[in-house]
CSV table of C-alpha atoms in Angstrom, one decimal:
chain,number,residue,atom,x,y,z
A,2,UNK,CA,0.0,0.0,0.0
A,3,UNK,CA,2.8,2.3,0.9
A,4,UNK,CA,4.6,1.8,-2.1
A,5,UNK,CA,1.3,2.5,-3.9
A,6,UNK,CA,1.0,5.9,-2.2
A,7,UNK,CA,4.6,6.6,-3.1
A,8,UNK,CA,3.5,6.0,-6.9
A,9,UNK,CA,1.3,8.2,-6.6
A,10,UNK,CA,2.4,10.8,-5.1
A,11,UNK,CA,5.3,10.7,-8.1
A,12,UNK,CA,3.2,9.9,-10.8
A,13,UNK,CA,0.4,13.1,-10.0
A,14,UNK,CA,2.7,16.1,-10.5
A,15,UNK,CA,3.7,14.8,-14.3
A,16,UNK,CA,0.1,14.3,-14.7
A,17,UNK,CA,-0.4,17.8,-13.4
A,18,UNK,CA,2.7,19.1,-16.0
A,19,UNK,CA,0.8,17.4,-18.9
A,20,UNK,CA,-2.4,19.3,-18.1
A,21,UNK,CA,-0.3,22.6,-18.0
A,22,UNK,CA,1.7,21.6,-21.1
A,23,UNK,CA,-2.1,21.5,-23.0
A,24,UNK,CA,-3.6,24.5,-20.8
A,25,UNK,CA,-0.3,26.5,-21.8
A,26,UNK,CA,-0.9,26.2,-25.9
A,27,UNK,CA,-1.5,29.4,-27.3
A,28,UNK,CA,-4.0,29.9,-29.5
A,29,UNK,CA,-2.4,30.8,-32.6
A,30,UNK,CA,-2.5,34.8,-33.5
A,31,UNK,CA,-4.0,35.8,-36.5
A,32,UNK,CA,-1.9,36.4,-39.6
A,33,UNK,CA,-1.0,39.6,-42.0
A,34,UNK,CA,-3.0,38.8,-45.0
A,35,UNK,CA,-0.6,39.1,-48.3
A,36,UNK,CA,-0.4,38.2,-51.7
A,37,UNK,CA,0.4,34.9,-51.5
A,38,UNK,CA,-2.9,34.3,-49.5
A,39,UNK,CA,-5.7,31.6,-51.8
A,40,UNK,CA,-8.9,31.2,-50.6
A,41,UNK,CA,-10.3,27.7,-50.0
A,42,UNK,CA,-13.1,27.6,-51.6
A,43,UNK,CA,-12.6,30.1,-54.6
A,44,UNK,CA,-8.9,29.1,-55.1
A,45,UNK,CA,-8.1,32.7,-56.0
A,46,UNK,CA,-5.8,35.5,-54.4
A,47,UNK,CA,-8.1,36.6,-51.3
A,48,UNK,CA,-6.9,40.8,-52.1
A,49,UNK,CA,-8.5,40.0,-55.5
A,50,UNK,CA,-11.8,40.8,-53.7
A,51,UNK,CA,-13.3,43.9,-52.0
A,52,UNK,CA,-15.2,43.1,-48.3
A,53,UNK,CA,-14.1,41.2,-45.0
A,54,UNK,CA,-12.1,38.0,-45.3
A,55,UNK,CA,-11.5,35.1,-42.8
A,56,UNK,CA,-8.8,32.4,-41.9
A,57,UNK,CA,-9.1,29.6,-39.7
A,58,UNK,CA,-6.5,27.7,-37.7
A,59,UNK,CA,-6.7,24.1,-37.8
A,60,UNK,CA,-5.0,21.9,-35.4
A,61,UNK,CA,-3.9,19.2,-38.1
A,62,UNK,CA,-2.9,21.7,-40.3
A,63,UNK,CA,0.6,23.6,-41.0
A,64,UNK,CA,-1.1,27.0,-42.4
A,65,UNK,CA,-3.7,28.6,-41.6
A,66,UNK,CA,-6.6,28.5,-44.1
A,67,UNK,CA,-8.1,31.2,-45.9
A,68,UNK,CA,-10.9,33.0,-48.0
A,69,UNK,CA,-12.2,35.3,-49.7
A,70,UNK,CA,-15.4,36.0,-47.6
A,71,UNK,CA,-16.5,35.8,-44.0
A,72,UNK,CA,-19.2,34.1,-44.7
A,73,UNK,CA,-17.2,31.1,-46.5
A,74,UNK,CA,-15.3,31.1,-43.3
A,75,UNK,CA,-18.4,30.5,-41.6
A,76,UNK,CA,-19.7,27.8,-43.9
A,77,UNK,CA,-16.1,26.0,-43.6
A,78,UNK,CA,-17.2,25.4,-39.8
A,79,UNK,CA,-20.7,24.3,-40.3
A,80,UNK,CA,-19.7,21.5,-43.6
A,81,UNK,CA,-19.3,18.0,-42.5
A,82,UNK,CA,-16.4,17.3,-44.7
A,83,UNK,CA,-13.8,19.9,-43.0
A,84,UNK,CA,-11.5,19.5,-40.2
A,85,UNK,CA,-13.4,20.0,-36.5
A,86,UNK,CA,-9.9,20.5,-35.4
A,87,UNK,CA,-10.5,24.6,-35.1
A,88,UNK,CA,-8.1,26.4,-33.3
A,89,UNK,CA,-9.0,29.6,-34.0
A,90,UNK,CA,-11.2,31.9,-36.4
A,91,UNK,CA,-10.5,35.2,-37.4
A,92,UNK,CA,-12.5,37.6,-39.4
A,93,UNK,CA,-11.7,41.2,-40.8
A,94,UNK,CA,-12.9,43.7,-38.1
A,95,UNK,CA,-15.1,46.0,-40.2
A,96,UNK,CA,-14.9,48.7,-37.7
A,97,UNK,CA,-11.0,49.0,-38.2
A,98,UNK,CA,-11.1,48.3,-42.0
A,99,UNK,CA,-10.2,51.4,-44.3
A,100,UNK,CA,-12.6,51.0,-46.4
A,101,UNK,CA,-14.9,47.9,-48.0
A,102,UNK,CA,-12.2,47.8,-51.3
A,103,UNK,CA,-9.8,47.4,-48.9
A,104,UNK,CA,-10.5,45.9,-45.5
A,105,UNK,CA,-7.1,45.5,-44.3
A,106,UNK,CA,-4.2,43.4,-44.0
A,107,UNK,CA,-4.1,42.9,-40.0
A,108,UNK,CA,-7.5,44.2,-38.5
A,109,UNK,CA,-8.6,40.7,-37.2
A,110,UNK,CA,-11.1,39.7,-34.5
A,111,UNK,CA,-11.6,36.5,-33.0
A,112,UNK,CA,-14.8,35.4,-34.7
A,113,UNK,CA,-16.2,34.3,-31.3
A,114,UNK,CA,-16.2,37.6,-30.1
A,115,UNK,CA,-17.6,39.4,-33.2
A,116,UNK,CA,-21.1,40.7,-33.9
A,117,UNK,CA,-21.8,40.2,-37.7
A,118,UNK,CA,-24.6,42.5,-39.5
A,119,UNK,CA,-26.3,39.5,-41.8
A,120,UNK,CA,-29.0,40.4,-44.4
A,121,UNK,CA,-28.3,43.6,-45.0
A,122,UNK,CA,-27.9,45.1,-48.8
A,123,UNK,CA,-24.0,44.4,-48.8
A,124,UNK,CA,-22.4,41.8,-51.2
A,125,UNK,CA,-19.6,40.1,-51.0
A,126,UNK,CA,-16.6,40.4,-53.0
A,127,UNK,CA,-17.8,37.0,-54.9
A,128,UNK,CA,-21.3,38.9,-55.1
A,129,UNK,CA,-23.0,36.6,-52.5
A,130,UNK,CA,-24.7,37.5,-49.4
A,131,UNK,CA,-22.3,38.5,-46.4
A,132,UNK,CA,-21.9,38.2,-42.7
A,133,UNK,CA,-20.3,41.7,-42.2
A,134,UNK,CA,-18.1,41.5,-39.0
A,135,UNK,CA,-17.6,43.9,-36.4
A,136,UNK,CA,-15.6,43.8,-32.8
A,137,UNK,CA,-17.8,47.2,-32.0
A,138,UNK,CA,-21.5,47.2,-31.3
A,139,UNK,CA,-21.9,50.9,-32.5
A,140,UNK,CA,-20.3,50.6,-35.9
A,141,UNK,CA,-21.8,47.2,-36.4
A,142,UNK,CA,-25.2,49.4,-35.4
A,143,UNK,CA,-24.3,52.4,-37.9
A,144,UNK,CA,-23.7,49.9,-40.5
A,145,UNK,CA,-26.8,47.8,-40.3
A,146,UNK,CA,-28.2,51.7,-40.3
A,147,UNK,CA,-27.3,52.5,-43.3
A,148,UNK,CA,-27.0,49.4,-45.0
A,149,UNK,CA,-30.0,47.5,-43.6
A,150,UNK,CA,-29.9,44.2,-42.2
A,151,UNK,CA,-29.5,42.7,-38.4
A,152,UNK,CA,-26.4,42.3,-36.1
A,153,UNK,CA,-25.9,38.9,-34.6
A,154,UNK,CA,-23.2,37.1,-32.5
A,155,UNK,CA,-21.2,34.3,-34.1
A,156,UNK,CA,-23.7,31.1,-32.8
A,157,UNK,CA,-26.6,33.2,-34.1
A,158,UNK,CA,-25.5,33.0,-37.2
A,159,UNK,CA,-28.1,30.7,-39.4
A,160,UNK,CA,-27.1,27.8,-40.4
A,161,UNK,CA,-28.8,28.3,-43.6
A,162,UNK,CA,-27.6,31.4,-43.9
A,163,UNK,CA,-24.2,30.6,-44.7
A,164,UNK,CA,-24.4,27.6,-46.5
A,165,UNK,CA,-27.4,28.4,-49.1
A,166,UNK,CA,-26.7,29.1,-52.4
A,167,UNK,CA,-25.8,32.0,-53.4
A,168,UNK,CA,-25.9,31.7,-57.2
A,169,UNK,CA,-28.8,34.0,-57.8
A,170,UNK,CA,-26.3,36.8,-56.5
A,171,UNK,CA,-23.0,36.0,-57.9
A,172,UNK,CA,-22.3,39.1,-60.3
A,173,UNK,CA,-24.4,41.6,-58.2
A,174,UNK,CA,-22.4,44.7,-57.5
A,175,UNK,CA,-22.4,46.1,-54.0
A,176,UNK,CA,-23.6,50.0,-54.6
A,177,UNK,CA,-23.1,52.4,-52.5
A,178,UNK,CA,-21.4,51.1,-49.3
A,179,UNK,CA,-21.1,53.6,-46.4
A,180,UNK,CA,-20.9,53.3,-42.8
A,181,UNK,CA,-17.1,52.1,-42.9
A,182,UNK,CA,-14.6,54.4,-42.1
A,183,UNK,CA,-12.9,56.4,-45.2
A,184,UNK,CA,-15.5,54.6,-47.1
A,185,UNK,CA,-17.4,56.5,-50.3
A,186,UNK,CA,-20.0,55.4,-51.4
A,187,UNK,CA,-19.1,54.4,-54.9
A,188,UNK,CA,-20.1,56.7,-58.0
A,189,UNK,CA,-18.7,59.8,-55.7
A,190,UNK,CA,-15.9,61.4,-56.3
């Protein structure tokens, strides 16, 4: 029994290190989005397109994975065919961006903690319906203002909403965009 006890008592604080070891894993920090970046589902460059993009860390994965809108990074979490391994999801933070052409190489928010405007009048830069993130309520509220639509958080999201087809609005121009900071709405000079 003793010797038991003594097993124990040896064998619990590299239990205890293991734990930490796990406990201790960063979550990975979102990357500078560059040239070099291909979206997953488009296979294109993801600067190609105007409007909030998205990566995802996977787990069994080397590099992160990316695209061209937020709400394909959505969809890739919902589809049964894509690693569940997710380490962490970051989305352009609309409320940073410089504009909806350009949304910005490094304004990321953990998609967890963002609000995302959903049905509004936006487009995507594929021309599809978009879940436009924010990590401010106000500017998500300005936004939705002025660009109709509601602001949800990230498990509110519809299902449906992201993985629907959006073929009946691939080609449609986004017009007249505002409520993004040093954003025109286009036709202005």
């Amino acid at each position: 029994m003793r010797r038991w006890v003594m097993a124990c008592a040896l064998l619990l604080p590299l239990a205890l290190a293991g734990c930490n070891e796990k406990q201790a894993a960063k979550i990975p920090p979102p990357q500078r989005m560059t040239a070099e970046d291909i979206g997953h589902y488009c296979g294109m460059n993801v600067l190609e397109h105007p409007g909030p993009k998205g990566h995802i860390f996977v787990a069994s994965l080397i590099e992160p994975v990316w695209f061209s809108s937020v709400r394909d990074t959505l969809a890739f979490t919902h589809l049964p065919d894509e690693p569940k391994d997710i380490q962490a999801i970051y989305v352009s933070d609309m409320a940073k961006a410089p504009s909806w052409d350009k949304p910005g190489p490094d304004n990321w928010v953990e998609a967890r903690k963002a609000l995302f405007v959903i049905e509004s009048r936006v487009k995507s830069g594929m021309g599809g319906d978009e879940a436009v993130p924010f990590s401010d309520r106000g500017a998500a509220e300005k936004f939705a203002g002025e660009n109709g639509g509601r602001i949800v958080g990230f498990d509110d999201v519809p299902r449906d909403y992201v993985l629907t087809s959006a073929t009946a609005n691939i080609g449609a121009a986004s017009e007249g965009i505002d409520g993004l900071p040093g954003e025109r709405s286009r036709g202005q000079p």
